[in-house]
mmCIF file of C-alpha atoms in Angstrom:
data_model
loop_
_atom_site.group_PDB
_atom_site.id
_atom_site.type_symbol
_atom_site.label_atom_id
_atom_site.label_comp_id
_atom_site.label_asym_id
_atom_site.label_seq_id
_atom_site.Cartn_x
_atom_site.Cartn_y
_atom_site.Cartn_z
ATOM 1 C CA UNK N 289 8.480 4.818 53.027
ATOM 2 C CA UNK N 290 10.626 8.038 52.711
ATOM 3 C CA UNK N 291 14.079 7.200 54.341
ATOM 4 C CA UNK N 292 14.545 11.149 54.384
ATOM 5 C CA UNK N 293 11.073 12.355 55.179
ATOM 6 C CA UNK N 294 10.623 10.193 58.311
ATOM 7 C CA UNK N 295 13.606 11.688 59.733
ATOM 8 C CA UNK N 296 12.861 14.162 62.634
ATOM 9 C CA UNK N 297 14.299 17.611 62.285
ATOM 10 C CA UNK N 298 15.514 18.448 65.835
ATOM 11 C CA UNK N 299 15.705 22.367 67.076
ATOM 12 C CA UNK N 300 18.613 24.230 68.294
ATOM 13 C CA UNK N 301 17.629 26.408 71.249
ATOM 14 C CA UNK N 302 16.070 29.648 70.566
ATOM 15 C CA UNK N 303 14.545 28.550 67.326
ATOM 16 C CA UNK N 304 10.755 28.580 66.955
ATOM 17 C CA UNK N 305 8.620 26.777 64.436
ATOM 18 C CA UNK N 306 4.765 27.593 63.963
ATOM 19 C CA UNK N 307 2.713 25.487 61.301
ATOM 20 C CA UNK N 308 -0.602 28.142 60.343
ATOM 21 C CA UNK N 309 -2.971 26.180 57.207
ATOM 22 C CA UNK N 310 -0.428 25.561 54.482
ATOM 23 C CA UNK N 311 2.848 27.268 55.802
ATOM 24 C CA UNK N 312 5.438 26.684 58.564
ATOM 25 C CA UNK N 313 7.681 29.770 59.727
ATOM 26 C CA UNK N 314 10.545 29.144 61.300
ATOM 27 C CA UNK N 315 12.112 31.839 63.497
ATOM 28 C CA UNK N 316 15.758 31.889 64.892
ATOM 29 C CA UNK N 317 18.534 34.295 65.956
ATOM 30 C CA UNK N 318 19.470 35.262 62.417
ATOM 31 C CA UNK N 319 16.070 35.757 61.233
ATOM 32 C CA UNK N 320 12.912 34.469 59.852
ATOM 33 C CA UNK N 321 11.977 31.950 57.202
ATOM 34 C CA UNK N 322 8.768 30.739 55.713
ATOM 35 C CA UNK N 323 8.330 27.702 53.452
ATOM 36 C CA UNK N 324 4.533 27.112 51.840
ATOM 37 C CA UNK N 325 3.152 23.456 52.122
ATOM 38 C CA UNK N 326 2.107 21.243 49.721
ATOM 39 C CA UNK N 327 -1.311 19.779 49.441
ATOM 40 C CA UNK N 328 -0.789 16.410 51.096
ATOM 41 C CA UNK N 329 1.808 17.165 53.281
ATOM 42 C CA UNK N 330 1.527 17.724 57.019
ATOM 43 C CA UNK N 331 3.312 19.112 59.852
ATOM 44 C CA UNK N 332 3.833 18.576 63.336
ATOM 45 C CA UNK N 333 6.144 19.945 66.094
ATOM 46 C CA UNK N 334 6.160 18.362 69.126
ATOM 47 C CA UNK N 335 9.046 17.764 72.054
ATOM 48 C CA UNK N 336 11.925 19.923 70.424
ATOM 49 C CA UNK N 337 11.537 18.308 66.992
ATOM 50 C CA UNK N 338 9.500 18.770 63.541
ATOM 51 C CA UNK N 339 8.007 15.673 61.703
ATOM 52 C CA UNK N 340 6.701 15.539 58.191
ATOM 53 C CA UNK N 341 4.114 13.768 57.056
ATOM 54 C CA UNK N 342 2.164 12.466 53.836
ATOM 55 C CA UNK N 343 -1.267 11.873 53.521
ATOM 56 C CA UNK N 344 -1.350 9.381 50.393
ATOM 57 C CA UNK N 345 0.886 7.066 49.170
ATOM 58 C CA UNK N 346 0.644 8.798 45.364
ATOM 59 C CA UNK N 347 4.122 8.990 43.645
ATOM 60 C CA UNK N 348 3.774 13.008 44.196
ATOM 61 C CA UNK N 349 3.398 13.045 47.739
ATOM 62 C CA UNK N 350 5.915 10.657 48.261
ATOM 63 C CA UNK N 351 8.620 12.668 46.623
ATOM 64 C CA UNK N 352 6.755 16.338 48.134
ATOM 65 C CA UNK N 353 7.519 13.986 51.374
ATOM 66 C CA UNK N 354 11.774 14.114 51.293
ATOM 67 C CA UNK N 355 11.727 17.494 49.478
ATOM 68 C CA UNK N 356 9.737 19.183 52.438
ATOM 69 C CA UNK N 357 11.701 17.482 55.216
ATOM 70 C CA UNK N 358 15.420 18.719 53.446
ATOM 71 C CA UNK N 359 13.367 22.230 53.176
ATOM 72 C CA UNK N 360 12.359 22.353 56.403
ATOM 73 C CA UNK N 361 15.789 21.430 57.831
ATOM 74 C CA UNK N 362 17.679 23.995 56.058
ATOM 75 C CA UNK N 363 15.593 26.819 57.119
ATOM 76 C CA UNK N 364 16.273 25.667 60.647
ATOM 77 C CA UNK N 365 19.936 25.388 60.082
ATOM 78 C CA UNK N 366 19.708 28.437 58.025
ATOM 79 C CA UNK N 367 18.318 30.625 61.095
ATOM 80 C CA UNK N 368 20.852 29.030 63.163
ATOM 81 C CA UNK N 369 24.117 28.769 61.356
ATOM 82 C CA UNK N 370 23.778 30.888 57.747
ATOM 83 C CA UNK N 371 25.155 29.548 54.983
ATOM 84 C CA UNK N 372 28.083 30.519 52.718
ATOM 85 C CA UNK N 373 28.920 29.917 49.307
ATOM 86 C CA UNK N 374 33.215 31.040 48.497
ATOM 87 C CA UNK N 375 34.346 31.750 45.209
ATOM 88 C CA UNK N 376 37.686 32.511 43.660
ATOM 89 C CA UNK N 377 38.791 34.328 41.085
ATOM 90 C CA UNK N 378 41.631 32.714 38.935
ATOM 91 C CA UNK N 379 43.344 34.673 35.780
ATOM 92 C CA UNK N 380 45.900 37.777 35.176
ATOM 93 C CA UNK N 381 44.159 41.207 35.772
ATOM 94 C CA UNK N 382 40.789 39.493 37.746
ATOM 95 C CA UNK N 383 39.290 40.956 40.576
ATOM 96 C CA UNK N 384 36.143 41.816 42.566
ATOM 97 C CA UNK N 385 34.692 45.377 44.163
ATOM 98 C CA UNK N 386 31.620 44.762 46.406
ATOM 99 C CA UNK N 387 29.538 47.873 46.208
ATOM 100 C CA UNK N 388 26.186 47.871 48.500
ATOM 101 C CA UNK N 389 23.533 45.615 46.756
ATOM 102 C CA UNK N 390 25.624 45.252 43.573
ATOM 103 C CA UNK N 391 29.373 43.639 42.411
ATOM 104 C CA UNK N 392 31.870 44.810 39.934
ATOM 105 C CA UNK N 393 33.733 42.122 38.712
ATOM 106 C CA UNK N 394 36.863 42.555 35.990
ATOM 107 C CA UNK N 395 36.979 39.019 34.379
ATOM 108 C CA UNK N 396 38.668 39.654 31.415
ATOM 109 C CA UNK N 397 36.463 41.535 28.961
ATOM 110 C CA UNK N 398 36.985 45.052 27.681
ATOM 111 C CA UNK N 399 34.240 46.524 30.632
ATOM 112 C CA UNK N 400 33.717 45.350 34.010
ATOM 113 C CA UNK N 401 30.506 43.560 34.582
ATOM 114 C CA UNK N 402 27.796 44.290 37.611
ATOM 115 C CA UNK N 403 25.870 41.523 38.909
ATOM 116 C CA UNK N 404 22.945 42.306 41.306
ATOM 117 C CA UNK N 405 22.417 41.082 44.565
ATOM 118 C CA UNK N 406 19.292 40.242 45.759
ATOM 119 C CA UNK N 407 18.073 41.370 49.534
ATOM 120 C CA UNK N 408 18.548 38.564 52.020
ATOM 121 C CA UNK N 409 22.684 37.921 50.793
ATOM 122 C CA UNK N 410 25.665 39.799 51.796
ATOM 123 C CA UNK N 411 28.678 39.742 49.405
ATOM 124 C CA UNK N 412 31.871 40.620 50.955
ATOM 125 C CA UNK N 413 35.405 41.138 49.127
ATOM 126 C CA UNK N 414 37.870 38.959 51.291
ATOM 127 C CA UNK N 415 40.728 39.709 49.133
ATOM 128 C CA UNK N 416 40.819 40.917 45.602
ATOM 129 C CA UNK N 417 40.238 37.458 43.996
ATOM 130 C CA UNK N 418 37.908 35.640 47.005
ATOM 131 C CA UNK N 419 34.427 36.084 46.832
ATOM 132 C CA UNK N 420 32.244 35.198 50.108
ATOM 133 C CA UNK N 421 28.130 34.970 49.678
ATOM 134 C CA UNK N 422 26.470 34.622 52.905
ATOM 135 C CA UNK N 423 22.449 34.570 54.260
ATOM 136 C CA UNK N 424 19.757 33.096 55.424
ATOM 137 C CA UNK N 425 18.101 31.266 52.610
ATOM 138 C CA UNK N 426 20.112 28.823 50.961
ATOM 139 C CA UNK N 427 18.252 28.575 47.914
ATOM 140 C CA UNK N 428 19.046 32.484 47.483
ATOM 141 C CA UNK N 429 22.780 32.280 48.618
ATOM 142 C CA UNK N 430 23.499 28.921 46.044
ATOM 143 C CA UNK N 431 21.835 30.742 43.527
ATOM 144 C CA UNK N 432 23.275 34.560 43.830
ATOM 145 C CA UNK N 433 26.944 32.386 43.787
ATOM 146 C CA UNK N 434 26.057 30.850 40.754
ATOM 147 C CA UNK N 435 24.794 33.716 38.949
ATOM 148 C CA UNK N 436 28.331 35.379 39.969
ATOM 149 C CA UNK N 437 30.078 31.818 38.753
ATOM 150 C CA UNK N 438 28.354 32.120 35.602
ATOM 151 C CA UNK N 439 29.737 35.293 34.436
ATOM 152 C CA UNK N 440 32.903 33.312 33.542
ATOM 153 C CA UNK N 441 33.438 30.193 34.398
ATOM 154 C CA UNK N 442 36.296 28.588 34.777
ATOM 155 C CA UNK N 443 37.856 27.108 31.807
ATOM 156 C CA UNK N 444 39.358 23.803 31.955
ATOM 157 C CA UNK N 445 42.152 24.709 28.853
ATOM 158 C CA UNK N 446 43.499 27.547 30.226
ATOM 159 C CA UNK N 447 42.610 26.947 34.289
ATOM 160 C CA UNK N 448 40.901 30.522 34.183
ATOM 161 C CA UNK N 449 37.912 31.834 35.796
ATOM 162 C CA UNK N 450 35.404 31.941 38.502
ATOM 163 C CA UNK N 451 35.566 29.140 40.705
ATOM 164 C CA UNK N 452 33.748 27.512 43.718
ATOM 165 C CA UNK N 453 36.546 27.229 46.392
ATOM 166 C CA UNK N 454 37.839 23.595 46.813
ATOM 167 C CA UNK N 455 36.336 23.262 43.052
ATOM 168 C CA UNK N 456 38.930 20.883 41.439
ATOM 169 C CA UNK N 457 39.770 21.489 37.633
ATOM 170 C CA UNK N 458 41.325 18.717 35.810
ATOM 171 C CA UNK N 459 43.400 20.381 33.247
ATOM 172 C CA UNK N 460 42.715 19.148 29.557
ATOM 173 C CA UNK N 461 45.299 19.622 27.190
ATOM 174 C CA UNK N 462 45.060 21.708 23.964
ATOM 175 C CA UNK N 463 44.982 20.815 20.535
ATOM 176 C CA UNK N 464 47.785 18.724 19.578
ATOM 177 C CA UNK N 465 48.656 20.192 16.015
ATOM 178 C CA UNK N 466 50.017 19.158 13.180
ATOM 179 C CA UNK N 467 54.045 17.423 12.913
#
């Protein structure tokens, strides 16, 4: 049996879950989520919690079984709570401009480079070199950070970069050159 798919999912007030054929939606305060269901896989909400359940006992369902529950669970934690990915810049000259649905970052090349942001994530600016991605849908938010990450990432050498905040870079030293 699935250790994480026989784990109830319990609600926070104000958050409602409907199951309709193959899809459960999940409405809260910050919004509304849907998440399409396997074949295999059922539903049920009952007394202020969601259950997951598999029909066989084939090596698919079984691992369709976790994967729905940890689905399921962070689209009730993300209409609750959000989620937020922080990143930091780290080099001489680097910085960040939010502008609407786009980002202008200055990383070190001779132009700046724009990286899209897709509806359902807010980028904000903190400072200069601290980048905050926020939303709903943490697939989206993880993802939109690492497309921003991925621009430059940080370089272990030189300790330059974008960064996930608390990201710890051990520093490797250099060539060691001839004597």
């Amino acid at each position: 049996m699935s250790r994480i798919g026989n784990r109830p999912i319990a609600l926070a007030p104000g958050v409602d879950v409907n199951v309709e054929e193959r899809s459960v939606s999940v409405k809260g305060p910050l919004g509304q989520l849907r998440w399409a269901l396997a074949d295999g896989i059922d539903v049920d909400v009952a007394e202020g919690a969601v259950r997951v359940r598999r029909q066989g006992d084939s090596p698919r369902s079984k691992a369709l079984h976790g994967l729905t529950r940890v689905e399921l669970s962070n689209l009730v934690e993300g209409v609750t709570k959000g989620f937020r990915r922080t990143l930091e810049l780290t080099g001489v000259g680097y910085r960040a401009q939010a502008q609407g649905q786009s980002m202008t970052l200055n990383v070190g090349f001779a132009h700046p480079v724009t990286v899209a942001i897709p509806q359902g994530v807010q980028t904000s600016v903190e400072r200069q070199t601290m980048i905050s991605v926020t939303g709903i849908d943490k697939r989206l938010v993880t993802q939109t950070a690492a497309n921003i990450r991925r621009v430059r990432p940080p370089d272990v050498y030189k300790q330059k970069g974008i960064k996930y905040a608390g990201e710890v870079l051990r520093k490797k030293a250099g060539k060691a050159g001839k004597k």
